């Protein structure tokens, strides 16, 4: 059998090969940055502090990075890595959606969806950067390093702050009790920073004490 | 004349002084993080890539930090500092508002409003952090260091990308010509990275060439 005919290929040697390679790289980088614009359309449960609407995951990620810039300064963690982790931690939601803290979820199904999302989305990048960002996201999810634990703590502290600023926010909406809040937010925040949890706990206690007075 | 009576002061020595000091610090930090939530309500001119609405300055800052994470990797700049700069660069807009690129502005008046905003907003933080973040914002504004120039370049590149993804975006809205785009975006992007500008210029030229075909 005769070999299959190869399609005609044009062999124009580029005058500047490295320029072409860097253009390919840049094309992939810009394609990724265009794709992740969609994180701005993923709506979370948390309200903005002014209660005008719910927060989206892109602005939430910015807010968290600012939490890291402010608090990591006082902690013994690599601030730059915590910030990078928080910038990428929710990107998988573009494909997998947001998973609210108050609600029942099939954890395994959520994890599988998020892993597929991470492969597709970070995979748009040049190979070396795809591997780096995937590793960063996996480190966050695993919550084993001090940086990941600190990042996870901030990811719980931020909605806690928004809820206390908005008369209860998602707690009031979902009829979540003080004991539930302490159980769902406490361990994750305390694992990242006992000092932050000591302060956050006071905010929670004060919030529910005030809410009790209002109801009385 | 008798010395003025001193107000009675309670001298209760706290059992844990450092705890009290750290609580004060944390209170100021959380007050700052609550205040800057308002950046999510500052609406810019740029559309989202899906054209569903205009972008706000908080999600814009996240997107820019991702641009830095992706592109600074290839550049000779301190990536962590570029990211920090981009996270804080628009916070002054909470008081001073957004100043669109296409439009006439009294530059001195804008600068004065933004400086007052920086003093008030960063001033909510503990003194050392207020000074650090103010310095970071001033470095960005001055655009003299390689990090600030790179950050400024990304701040121009991101809306350029969004406009090319949305059939012209703010260029189409404001009747901005190709020559105007090259003049308003080119120098700032090129000063930060000649490689980025080479690529961005191609995007602009292709956009206006395609727009020309559409109009024909």
PDB file of N, CA and C in Angstrom, chain B residues 28-128:
ATOM      1  N   UNK B  28      -7.907  47.676  63.225  1.00  0.00           N
ATOM      2  CA  UNK B  28      -7.623  48.641  62.155  1.00  0.00           C
ATOM      3  C   UNK B  28      -7.520  47.924  60.803  1.00  0.00           C
ATOM      4  N   UNK B  29      -6.891  46.758  60.819  1.00  0.00           N
ATOM      5  CA  UNK B  29      -6.739  46.000  59.572  1.00  0.00           C
ATOM      6  C   UNK B  29      -8.102  45.574  59.023  1.00  0.00           C
ATOM      7  N   UNK B  30      -8.973  45.083  59.919  1.00  0.00           N
ATOM      8  CA  UNK B  30     -10.305  44.656  59.468  1.00  0.00           C
ATOM      9  C   UNK B  30     -11.154  45.854  59.037  1.00  0.00           C
ATOM     10  N   UNK B  31     -10.980  46.996  59.699  1.00  0.00           N
ATOM     11  CA  UNK B  31     -11.715  48.207  59.296  1.00  0.00           C
ATOM     12  C   UNK B  31     -11.308  48.604  57.878  1.00  0.00           C
ATOM     13  N   UNK B  32     -10.020  48.511  57.568  1.00  0.00           N
ATOM     14  CA  UNK B  32      -9.526  48.818  56.223  1.00  0.00           C
ATOM     15  C   UNK B  32     -10.117  47.831  55.204  1.00  0.00           C
ATOM     16  N   UNK B  33     -10.071  46.543  55.539  1.00  0.00           N
ATOM     17  CA  UNK B  33     -10.562  45.516  54.609  1.00  0.00           C
ATOM     18  C   UNK B  33     -12.069  45.636  54.390  1.00  0.00           C
ATOM     19  N   UNK B  34     -12.792  46.112  55.409  1.00  0.00           N
ATOM     20  CA  UNK B  34     -14.233  46.359  55.245  1.00  0.00           C
ATOM     21  C   UNK B  34     -14.452  47.585  54.349  1.00  0.00           C
ATOM     22  N   UNK B  35     -13.645  48.612  54.551  1.00  0.00           N
ATOM     23  CA  UNK B  35     -13.803  49.865  53.788  1.00  0.00           C
ATOM     24  C   UNK B  35     -13.541  49.643  52.303  1.00  0.00           C
ATOM     25  N   UNK B  36     -12.491  48.878  51.975  1.00  0.00           N
ATOM     26  CA  UNK B  36     -12.142  48.723  50.557  1.00  0.00           C
ATOM     27  C   UNK B  36     -13.081  47.764  49.820  1.00  0.00           C
ATOM     28  N   UNK B  37     -14.027  47.155  50.530  1.00  0.00           N
ATOM     29  CA  UNK B  37     -15.053  46.365  49.843  1.00  0.00           C
ATOM     30  C   UNK B  37     -15.756  47.236  48.798  1.00  0.00           C
ATOM     31  N   UNK B  38     -15.780  48.544  49.040  1.00  0.00           N
ATOM     32  CA  UNK B  38     -16.462  49.487  48.139  1.00  0.00           C
ATOM     33  C   UNK B  38     -15.833  49.544  46.750  1.00  0.00           C
ATOM     34  N   UNK B  39     -14.610  49.040  46.585  1.00  0.00           N
ATOM     35  CA  UNK B  39     -13.998  49.058  45.239  1.00  0.00           C
ATOM     36  C   UNK B  39     -14.806  48.195  44.260  1.00  0.00           C
ATOM     37  N   UNK B  40     -15.586  47.247  44.835  1.00  0.00           N
ATOM     38  CA  UNK B  40     -16.434  46.379  43.996  1.00  0.00           C
ATOM     39  C   UNK B  40     -17.596  47.153  43.374  1.00  0.00           C
ATOM     40  N   UNK B  41     -17.862  48.366  43.887  1.00  0.00           N
ATOM     41  CA  UNK B  41     -18.986  49.164  43.373  1.00  0.00           C
ATOM     42  C   UNK B  41     -18.531  50.273  42.424  1.00  0.00           C
ATOM     43  N   UNK B  42     -17.221  50.358  42.195  1.00  0.00           N
ATOM     44  CA  UNK B  42     -16.708  51.389  41.274  1.00  0.00           C
ATOM     45  C   UNK B  42     -16.712  50.809  39.861  1.00  0.00           C
ATOM     46  N   UNK B  43     -17.557  51.350  38.996  1.00  0.00           N
ATOM     47  CA  UNK B  43     -17.721  50.783  37.646  1.00  0.00           C
ATOM     48  C   UNK B  43     -16.811  51.507  36.655  1.00  0.00           C
ATOM     49  N   UNK B  44     -16.070  50.715  35.884  1.00  0.00           N
ATOM     50  CA  UNK B  44     -15.179  51.232  34.855  1.00  0.00           C
ATOM     51  C   UNK B  44     -15.898  51.248  33.498  1.00  0.00           C
ATOM     52  N   UNK B  45     -15.216  51.743  32.486  1.00  0.00           N
ATOM     53  CA  UNK B  45     -15.802  51.799  31.141  1.00  0.00           C
ATOM     54  C   UNK B  45     -15.728  50.446  30.438  1.00  0.00           C
ATOM     55  N   UNK B  46     -14.670  49.662  30.695  1.00  0.00           N
ATOM     56  CA  UNK B  46     -14.439  48.424  29.945  1.00  0.00           C
ATOM     57  C   UNK B  46     -15.577  47.423  30.115  1.00  0.00           C
ATOM     58  N   UNK B  47     -15.946  46.745  29.014  1.00  0.00           N
ATOM     59  CA  UNK B  47     -16.943  45.674  29.123  1.00  0.00           C
ATOM     60  C   UNK B  47     -16.273  44.388  29.606  1.00  0.00           C
ATOM     61  N   UNK B  48     -17.060  43.464  30.181  1.00  0.00           N
ATOM     62  CA  UNK B  48     -16.571  42.101  30.367  1.00  0.00           C
ATOM     63  C   UNK B  48     -16.422  41.461  28.978  1.00  0.00           C
ATOM     64  N   UNK B  49     -15.648  40.388  28.908  1.00  0.00           N
ATOM     65  CA  UNK B  49     -15.431  39.709  27.624  1.00  0.00           C
ATOM     66  C   UNK B  49     -16.745  39.204  27.039  1.00  0.00           C
ATOM     67  N   UNK B  50     -17.721  38.827  27.910  1.00  0.00           N
ATOM     68  CA  UNK B  50     -19.010  38.316  27.394  1.00  0.00           C
ATOM     69  C   UNK B  50     -20.023  39.441  27.148  1.00  0.00           C
ATOM     70  N   UNK B  51     -19.572  40.688  27.316  1.00  0.00           N
ATOM     71  CA  UNK B  51     -20.386  41.900  27.063  1.00  0.00           C
ATOM     72  C   UNK B  51     -21.624  42.006  27.947  1.00  0.00           C
ATOM     73  N   UNK B  52     -21.706  41.225  29.033  1.00  0.00           N
ATOM     74  CA  UNK B  52     -22.911  41.233  29.864  1.00  0.00           C
ATOM     75  C   UNK B  52     -23.058  42.519  30.682  1.00  0.00           C
ATOM     76  N   UNK B  53     -21.938  43.157  30.988  1.00  0.00           N
ATOM     77  CA  UNK B  53     -21.984  44.408  31.763  1.00  0.00           C
ATOM     78  C   UNK B  53     -20.602  45.038  31.732  1.00  0.00           C
ATOM     79  N   UNK B  54     -20.457  46.219  32.384  1.00  0.00           N
ATOM     80  CA  UNK B  54     -19.136  46.835  32.507  1.00  0.00           C
ATOM     81  C   UNK B  54     -18.399  46.230  33.699  1.00  0.00           C
ATOM     82  N   UNK B  55     -17.095  46.363  33.653  1.00  0.00           N
ATOM     83  CA  UNK B  55     -16.212  45.801  34.676  1.00  0.00           C
ATOM     84  C   UNK B  55     -16.141  46.729  35.895  1.00  0.00           C
ATOM     85  N   UNK B  56     -16.004  46.158  37.097  1.00  0.00           N
ATOM     86  CA  UNK B  56     -15.739  47.025  38.253  1.00  0.00           C
ATOM     87  C   UNK B  56     -14.257  46.969  38.614  1.00  0.00           C
ATOM     88  N   UNK B  57     -13.830  47.937  39.426  1.00  0.00           N
ATOM     89  CA  UNK B  57     -12.394  48.109  39.674  1.00  0.00           C
ATOM     90  C   UNK B  57     -11.793  47.014  40.545  1.00  0.00           C
ATOM     91  N   UNK B  58     -12.590  46.325  41.342  1.00  0.00           N
ATOM     92  CA  UNK B  58     -12.059  45.239  42.179  1.00  0.00           C
ATOM     93  C   UNK B  58     -11.731  44.020  41.317  1.00  0.00           C
ATOM     94  N   UNK B  59     -12.684  43.630  40.451  1.00  0.00           N
ATOM     95  CA  UNK B  59     -12.430  42.464  39.596  1.00  0.00           C
ATOM     96  C   UNK B  59     -11.372  42.790  38.538  1.00  0.00           C
ATOM     97  N   UNK B  60     -11.324  44.056  38.115  1.00  0.00           N
ATOM     98  CA  UNK B  60     -10.262  44.527  37.208  1.00  0.00           C
ATOM     99  C   UNK B  60      -8.891  44.341  37.873  1.00  0.00           C
ATOM    100  N   UNK B  61      -8.810  44.674  39.158  1.00  0.00           N
ATOM    101  CA  UNK B  61      -7.538  44.545  39.883  1.00  0.00           C
ATOM    102  C   UNK B  61      -7.118  43.079  39.992  1.00  0.00           C
ATOM    103  N   UNK B  62      -8.105  42.190  40.210  1.00  0.00           N
ATOM    104  CA  UNK B  62      -7.796  40.757  40.227  1.00  0.00           C
ATOM    105  C   UNK B  62      -7.263  40.316  38.864  1.00  0.00           C
ATOM    106  N   UNK B  63      -7.956  40.748  37.803  1.00  0.00           N
ATOM    107  CA  UNK B  63      -7.553  40.342  36.456  1.00  0.00           C
ATOM    108  C   UNK B  63      -6.120  40.812  36.169  1.00  0.00           C
ATOM    109  N   UNK B  64      -5.826  42.048  36.557  1.00  0.00           N
ATOM    110  CA  UNK B  64      -4.477  42.585  36.352  1.00  0.00           C
ATOM    111  C   UNK B  64      -3.429  41.797  37.133  1.00  0.00           C
ATOM    112  N   UNK B  65      -3.750  41.415  38.348  1.00  0.00           N
ATOM    113  CA  UNK B  65      -2.803  40.626  39.153  1.00  0.00           C
ATOM    114  C   UNK B  65      -2.523  39.292  38.453  1.00  0.00           C
ATOM    115  N   UNK B  66      -3.549  38.734  37.805  1.00  0.00           N
ATOM    116  CA  UNK B  66      -3.351  37.496  37.031  1.00  0.00           C
ATOM    117  C   UNK B  66      -2.486  37.765  35.795  1.00  0.00           C
ATOM    118  N   UNK B  67      -2.671  38.921  35.149  1.00  0.00           N
ATOM    119  CA  UNK B  67      -1.787  39.303  34.035  1.00  0.00           C
ATOM    120  C   UNK B  67      -0.334  39.320  34.534  1.00  0.00           C
ATOM    121  N   UNK B  68      -0.129  39.889  35.716  1.00  0.00           N
ATOM    122  CA  UNK B  68       1.227  39.983  36.267  1.00  0.00           C
ATOM    123  C   UNK B  68       1.783  38.599  36.572  1.00  0.00           C
ATOM    124  N   UNK B  69       0.954  37.750  37.156  1.00  0.00           N
ATOM    125  CA  UNK B  69       1.394  36.393  37.508  1.00  0.00           C
ATOM    126  C   UNK B  69       1.843  35.650  36.246  1.00  0.00           C
ATOM    127  N   UNK B  70       1.154  35.870  35.149  1.00  0.00           N
ATOM    128  CA  UNK B  70       1.439  35.168  33.894  1.00  0.00           C
ATOM    129  C   UNK B  70       2.612  35.810  33.138  1.00  0.00           C
ATOM    130  N   UNK B  71       2.633  37.132  33.032  1.00  0.00           N
ATOM    131  CA  UNK B  71       3.635  37.788  32.184  1.00  0.00           C
ATOM    132  C   UNK B  71       4.918  38.167  32.916  1.00  0.00           C
ATOM    133  N   UNK B  72       4.829  38.479  34.215  1.00  0.00           N
ATOM    134  CA  UNK B  72       6.030  38.927  34.934  1.00  0.00           C
ATOM    135  C   UNK B  72       7.036  37.787  35.048  1.00  0.00           C
ATOM    136  N   UNK B  73       6.507  36.566  34.983  1.00  0.00           N
ATOM    137  CA  UNK B  73       7.315  35.355  34.971  1.00  0.00           C
ATOM    138  C   UNK B  73       8.410  35.424  33.895  1.00  0.00           C
ATOM    139  N   UNK B  74       8.088  36.043  32.758  1.00  0.00           N
ATOM    140  CA  UNK B  74       9.018  36.126  31.628  1.00  0.00           C
ATOM    141  C   UNK B  74       9.816  37.427  31.631  1.00  0.00           C
ATOM    142  N   UNK B  75       9.509  38.330  32.529  1.00  0.00           N
ATOM    143  CA  UNK B  75      10.154  39.650  32.516  1.00  0.00           C
ATOM    144  C   UNK B  75      11.143  39.758  33.673  1.00  0.00           C
ATOM    145  N   UNK B  76      12.019  40.744  33.607  1.00  0.00           N
ATOM    146  CA  UNK B  76      13.025  40.904  34.667  1.00  0.00           C
ATOM    147  C   UNK B  76      12.528  41.913  35.694  1.00  0.00           C
ATOM    148  N   UNK B  77      11.444  41.570  36.354  1.00  0.00           N
ATOM    149  CA  UNK B  77      10.885  42.422  37.406  1.00  0.00           C
ATOM    150  C   UNK B  77      10.567  41.552  38.619  1.00  0.00           C
ATOM    151  N   UNK B  78      10.396  42.204  39.760  1.00  0.00           N
ATOM    152  CA  UNK B  78      10.001  41.522  40.994  1.00  0.00           C
ATOM    153  C   UNK B  78       8.486  41.267  40.906  1.00  0.00           C
ATOM    154  N   UNK B  79       8.110  40.045  40.535  1.00  0.00           N
ATOM    155  CA  UNK B  79       6.704  39.701  40.288  1.00  0.00           C
ATOM    156  C   UNK B  79       5.820  40.025  41.487  1.00  0.00           C
ATOM    157  N   UNK B  80       6.302  39.669  42.685  1.00  0.00           N
ATOM    158  CA  UNK B  80       5.491  39.868  43.892  1.00  0.00           C
ATOM    159  C   UNK B  80       5.164  41.349  44.082  1.00  0.00           C
ATOM    160  N   UNK B  81       6.146  42.210  43.803  1.00  0.00           N
ATOM    161  CA  UNK B  81       5.905  43.640  43.984  1.00  0.00           C
ATOM    162  C   UNK B  81       4.942  44.183  42.924  1.00  0.00           C
ATOM    163  N   UNK B  82       5.079  43.686  41.690  1.00  0.00           N
ATOM    164  CA  UNK B  82       4.149  44.107  40.621  1.00  0.00           C
ATOM    165  C   UNK B  82       2.715  43.728  41.014  1.00  0.00           C
ATOM    166  N   UNK B  83       2.552  42.511  41.526  1.00  0.00           N
ATOM    167  CA  UNK B  83       1.215  42.049  41.927  1.00  0.00           C
ATOM    168  C   UNK B  83       0.659  42.921  43.057  1.00  0.00           C
ATOM    169  N   UNK B  84       1.485  43.177  44.066  1.00  0.00           N
ATOM    170  CA  UNK B  84       1.032  44.011  45.192  1.00  0.00           C
ATOM    171  C   UNK B  84       0.599  45.398  44.703  1.00  0.00           C
ATOM    172  N   UNK B  85       1.388  45.944  43.777  1.00  0.00           N
ATOM    173  CA  UNK B  85       1.100  47.271  43.237  1.00  0.00           C
ATOM    174  C   UNK B  85      -0.253  47.282  42.521  1.00  0.00           C
ATOM    175  N   UNK B  86      -0.504  46.231  41.739  1.00  0.00           N
ATOM    176  CA  UNK B  86      -1.757  46.156  40.980  1.00  0.00           C
ATOM    177  C   UNK B  86      -2.952  45.908  41.894  1.00  0.00           C
ATOM    178  N   UNK B  87      -2.736  45.205  43.001  1.00  0.00           N
ATOM    179  CA  UNK B  87      -3.824  44.973  43.954  1.00  0.00           C
ATOM    180  C   UNK B  87      -4.293  46.291  44.582  1.00  0.00           C
ATOM    181  N   UNK B  88      -3.354  47.210  44.825  1.00  0.00           N
ATOM    182  CA  UNK B  88      -3.716  48.469  45.515  1.00  0.00           C
ATOM    183  C   UNK B  88      -3.925  49.657  44.570  1.00  0.00           C
ATOM    184  N   UNK B  89      -3.557  49.505  43.281  1.00  0.00           N
ATOM    185  CA  UNK B  89      -3.443  50.695  42.414  1.00  0.00           C
ATOM    186  C   UNK B  89      -4.744  51.468  42.225  1.00  0.00           C
ATOM    187  N   UNK B  90      -5.902  50.822  42.339  1.00  0.00           N
ATOM    188  CA  UNK B  90      -7.170  51.516  42.089  1.00  0.00           C
ATOM    189  C   UNK B  90      -7.952  51.828  43.353  1.00  0.00           C
ATOM    190  N   UNK B  91      -7.409  51.486  44.519  1.00  0.00           N
ATOM    191  CA  UNK B  91      -8.159  51.669  45.777  1.00  0.00           C
ATOM    192  C   UNK B  91      -8.576  53.127  45.968  1.00  0.00           C
ATOM    193  N   UNK B  92      -7.748  54.064  45.496  1.00  0.00           N
ATOM    194  CA  UNK B  92      -8.098  55.493  45.630  1.00  0.00           C
ATOM    195  C   UNK B  92      -9.420  55.834  44.938  1.00  0.00           C
ATOM    196  N   UNK B  93      -9.818  55.010  43.965  1.00  0.00           N
ATOM    197  CA  UNK B  93     -11.070  55.288  43.231  1.00  0.00           C
ATOM    198  C   UNK B  93     -12.304  55.215  44.133  1.00  0.00           C
ATOM    199  N   UNK B  94     -12.176  54.566  45.289  1.00  0.00           N
ATOM    200  CA  UNK B  94     -13.309  54.502  46.229  1.00  0.00           C
ATOM    201  C   UNK B  94     -13.750  55.918  46.585  1.00  0.00           C
ATOM    202  N   UNK B  95     -12.791  56.823  46.766  1.00  0.00           N
ATOM    203  CA  UNK B  95     -13.132  58.229  47.042  1.00  0.00           C
ATOM    204  C   UNK B  95     -13.085  59.095  45.783  1.00  0.00           C
ATOM    205  N   UNK B  96     -12.146  58.795  44.880  1.00  0.00           N
ATOM    206  CA  UNK B  96     -11.872  59.726  43.775  1.00  0.00           C
ATOM    207  C   UNK B  96     -12.577  59.336  42.476  1.00  0.00           C
ATOM    208  N   UNK B  97     -13.163  58.156  42.409  1.00  0.00           N
ATOM    209  CA  UNK B  97     -13.830  57.688  41.187  1.00  0.00           C
ATOM    210  C   UNK B  97     -12.840  57.231  40.133  1.00  0.00           C
ATOM    211  N   UNK B  98     -13.357  56.558  39.098  1.00  0.00           N
ATOM    212  CA  UNK B  98     -12.521  56.086  37.991  1.00  0.00           C
ATOM    213  C   UNK B  98     -12.363  57.208  36.969  1.00  0.00           C
ATOM    214  N   UNK B  99     -11.169  57.328  36.398  1.00  0.00           N
ATOM    215  CA  UNK B  99     -10.901  58.332  35.372  1.00  0.00           C
ATOM    216  C   UNK B  99     -10.681  57.619  34.043  1.00  0.00           C
ATOM    217  N   UNK B 100     -11.702  57.567  33.165  1.00  0.00           N
ATOM    218  CA  UNK B 100     -11.576  56.815  31.906  1.00  0.00           C
ATOM    219  C   UNK B 100     -10.451  57.356  31.027  1.00  0.00           C
ATOM    220  N   UNK B 101      -9.824  56.451  30.259  1.00  0.00           N
ATOM    221  CA  UNK B 101      -8.710  56.831  29.387  1.00  0.00           C
ATOM    222  C   UNK B 101      -9.180  57.725  28.236  1.00  0.00           C
ATOM    223  N   UNK B 102     -10.413  57.470  27.736  1.00  0.00           N
ATOM    224  CA  UNK B 102     -10.916  58.272  26.626  1.00  0.00           C
ATOM    225  C   UNK B 102     -11.820  59.378  27.174  1.00  0.00           C
ATOM    226  N   UNK B 103     -11.267  60.567  27.324  1.00  0.00           N
ATOM    227  CA  UNK B 103     -12.043  61.672  27.880  1.00  0.00           C
ATOM    228  C   UNK B 103     -11.094  62.752  28.358  1.00  0.00           C
ATOM    229  N   UNK B 104     -11.614  63.987  28.497  1.00  0.00           N
ATOM    230  CA  UNK B 104     -10.775  65.099  28.959  1.00  0.00           C
ATOM    231  C   UNK B 104     -10.840  65.168  30.478  1.00  0.00           C
ATOM    232  N   UNK B 105      -9.694  65.350  31.111  1.00  0.00           N
ATOM    233  CA  UNK B 105      -9.669  65.430  32.565  1.00  0.00           C
ATOM    234  C   UNK B 105      -8.683  66.512  32.990  1.00  0.00           C
ATOM    235  N   UNK B 106      -9.002  67.174  34.094  1.00  0.00           N
ATOM    236  CA  UNK B 106      -8.052  68.091  34.720  1.00  0.00           C
ATOM    237  C   UNK B 106      -7.091  67.225  35.540  1.00  0.00           C
ATOM    238  N   UNK B 107      -5.934  66.938  34.938  1.00  0.00           N
ATOM    239  CA  UNK B 107      -5.014  65.994  35.558  1.00  0.00           C
ATOM    240  C   UNK B 107      -4.607  66.383  36.986  1.00  0.00           C
ATOM    241  N   UNK B 108      -4.415  67.690  37.204  1.00  0.00           N
ATOM    242  CA  UNK B 108      -4.001  68.144  38.543  1.00  0.00           C
ATOM    243  C   UNK B 108      -5.108  67.906  39.570  1.00  0.00           C
ATOM    244  N   UNK B 109      -6.340  68.181  39.158  1.00  0.00           N
ATOM    245  CA  UNK B 109      -7.478  67.987  40.074  1.00  0.00           C
ATOM    246  C   UNK B 109      -7.641  66.506  40.395  1.00  0.00           C
ATOM    247  N   UNK B 110      -7.503  65.653  39.363  1.00  0.00           N
ATOM    248  CA  UNK B 110      -7.607  64.213  39.584  1.00  0.00           C
ATOM    249  C   UNK B 110      -6.514  63.756  40.547  1.00  0.00           C
ATOM    250  N   UNK B 111      -5.284  64.218  40.322  1.00  0.00           N
ATOM    251  CA  UNK B 111      -4.155  63.822  41.170  1.00  0.00           C
ATOM    252  C   UNK B 111      -4.384  64.250  42.615  1.00  0.00           C
ATOM    253  N   UNK B 112      -4.910  65.438  42.814  1.00  0.00           N
ATOM    254  CA  UNK B 112      -5.154  65.941  44.170  1.00  0.00           C
ATOM    255  C   UNK B 112      -6.228  65.109  44.868  1.00  0.00           C
ATOM    256  N   UNK B 113      -7.308  64.791  44.126  1.00  0.00           N
ATOM    257  CA  UNK B 113      -8.372  63.952  44.703  1.00  0.00           C
ATOM    258  C   UNK B 113      -7.826  62.577  45.078  1.00  0.00           C
ATOM    259  N   UNK B 114      -6.982  62.022  44.217  1.00  0.00           N
ATOM    260  CA  UNK B 114      -6.466  60.682  44.470  1.00  0.00           C
ATOM    261  C   UNK B 114      -5.478  60.664  45.647  1.00  0.00           C
ATOM    262  N   UNK B 115      -4.704  61.729  45.780  1.00  0.00           N
ATOM    263  CA  UNK B 115      -3.772  61.780  46.923  1.00  0.00           C
ATOM    264  C   UNK B 115      -4.529  61.870  48.249  1.00  0.00           C
ATOM    265  N   UNK B 116      -5.573  62.669  48.268  1.00  0.00           N
ATOM    266  CA  UNK B 116      -6.389  62.773  49.489  1.00  0.00           C
ATOM    267  C   UNK B 116      -7.029  61.416  49.801  1.00  0.00           C
ATOM    268  N   UNK B 117      -7.478  60.736  48.744  1.00  0.00           N
ATOM    269  CA  UNK B 117      -8.100  59.415  48.916  1.00  0.00           C
ATOM    270  C   UNK B 117      -7.092  58.413  49.476  1.00  0.00           C
ATOM    271  N   UNK B 118      -5.876  58.452  48.967  1.00  0.00           N
ATOM    272  CA  UNK B 118      -4.833  57.530  49.431  1.00  0.00           C
ATOM    273  C   UNK B 118      -4.547  57.769  50.910  1.00  0.00           C
ATOM    274  N   UNK B 119      -4.451  59.053  51.297  1.00  0.00           N
ATOM    275  CA  UNK B 119      -4.194  59.377  52.700  1.00  0.00           C
ATOM    276  C   UNK B 119      -5.304  58.836  53.592  1.00  0.00           C
ATOM    277  N   UNK B 120      -6.548  59.069  53.200  1.00  0.00           N
ATOM    278  CA  UNK B 120      -7.660  58.629  54.045  1.00  0.00           C
ATOM    279  C   UNK B 120      -7.750  57.109  54.106  1.00  0.00           C
ATOM    280  N   UNK B 121      -7.714  56.453  52.934  1.00  0.00           N
ATOM    281  CA  UNK B 121      -7.987  55.014  52.885  1.00  0.00           C
ATOM    282  C   UNK B 121      -6.833  54.205  53.480  1.00  0.00           C
ATOM    283  N   UNK B 122      -5.613  54.425  53.027  1.00  0.00           N
ATOM    284  CA  UNK B 122      -4.483  53.672  53.592  1.00  0.00           C
ATOM    285  C   UNK B 122      -4.279  54.051  55.064  1.00  0.00           C
ATOM    286  N   UNK B 123      -4.702  55.286  55.413  1.00  0.00           N
ATOM    287  CA  UNK B 123      -4.558  55.774  56.789  1.00  0.00           C
ATOM    288  C   UNK B 123      -5.396  55.019  57.805  1.00  0.00           C
ATOM    289  N   UNK B 124      -6.339  54.219  57.329  1.00  0.00           N
ATOM    290  CA  UNK B 124      -7.155  53.410  58.247  1.00  0.00           C
ATOM    291  C   UNK B 124      -6.306  52.290  58.849  1.00  0.00           C
ATOM    292  N   UNK B 125      -5.271  51.869  58.114  1.00  0.00           N
ATOM    293  CA  UNK B 125      -4.392  50.767  58.556  1.00  0.00           C
ATOM    294  C   UNK B 125      -3.474  51.191  59.691  1.00  0.00           C
ATOM    295  N   UNK B 126      -2.885  50.222  60.422  1.00  0.00           N
ATOM    296  CA  UNK B 126      -1.800  50.549  61.347  1.00  0.00           C
ATOM    297  C   UNK B 126      -0.721  51.346  60.608  1.00  0.00           C
ATOM    298  N   UNK B 127      -0.061  52.255  61.335  1.00  0.00           N
ATOM    299  CA  UNK B 127       0.849  53.220  60.708  1.00  0.00           C
ATOM    300  C   UNK B 127       1.880  52.613  59.755  1.00  0.00           C
ATOM    301  N   UNK B 128       2.521  51.504  60.178  1.00  0.00           N
ATOM    302  CA  UNK B 128       3.567  50.913  59.333  1.00  0.00           C
ATOM    303  C   UNK B 128       2.998  50.410  58.016  1.00  0.00           C
TER     304      UNK B 128
END
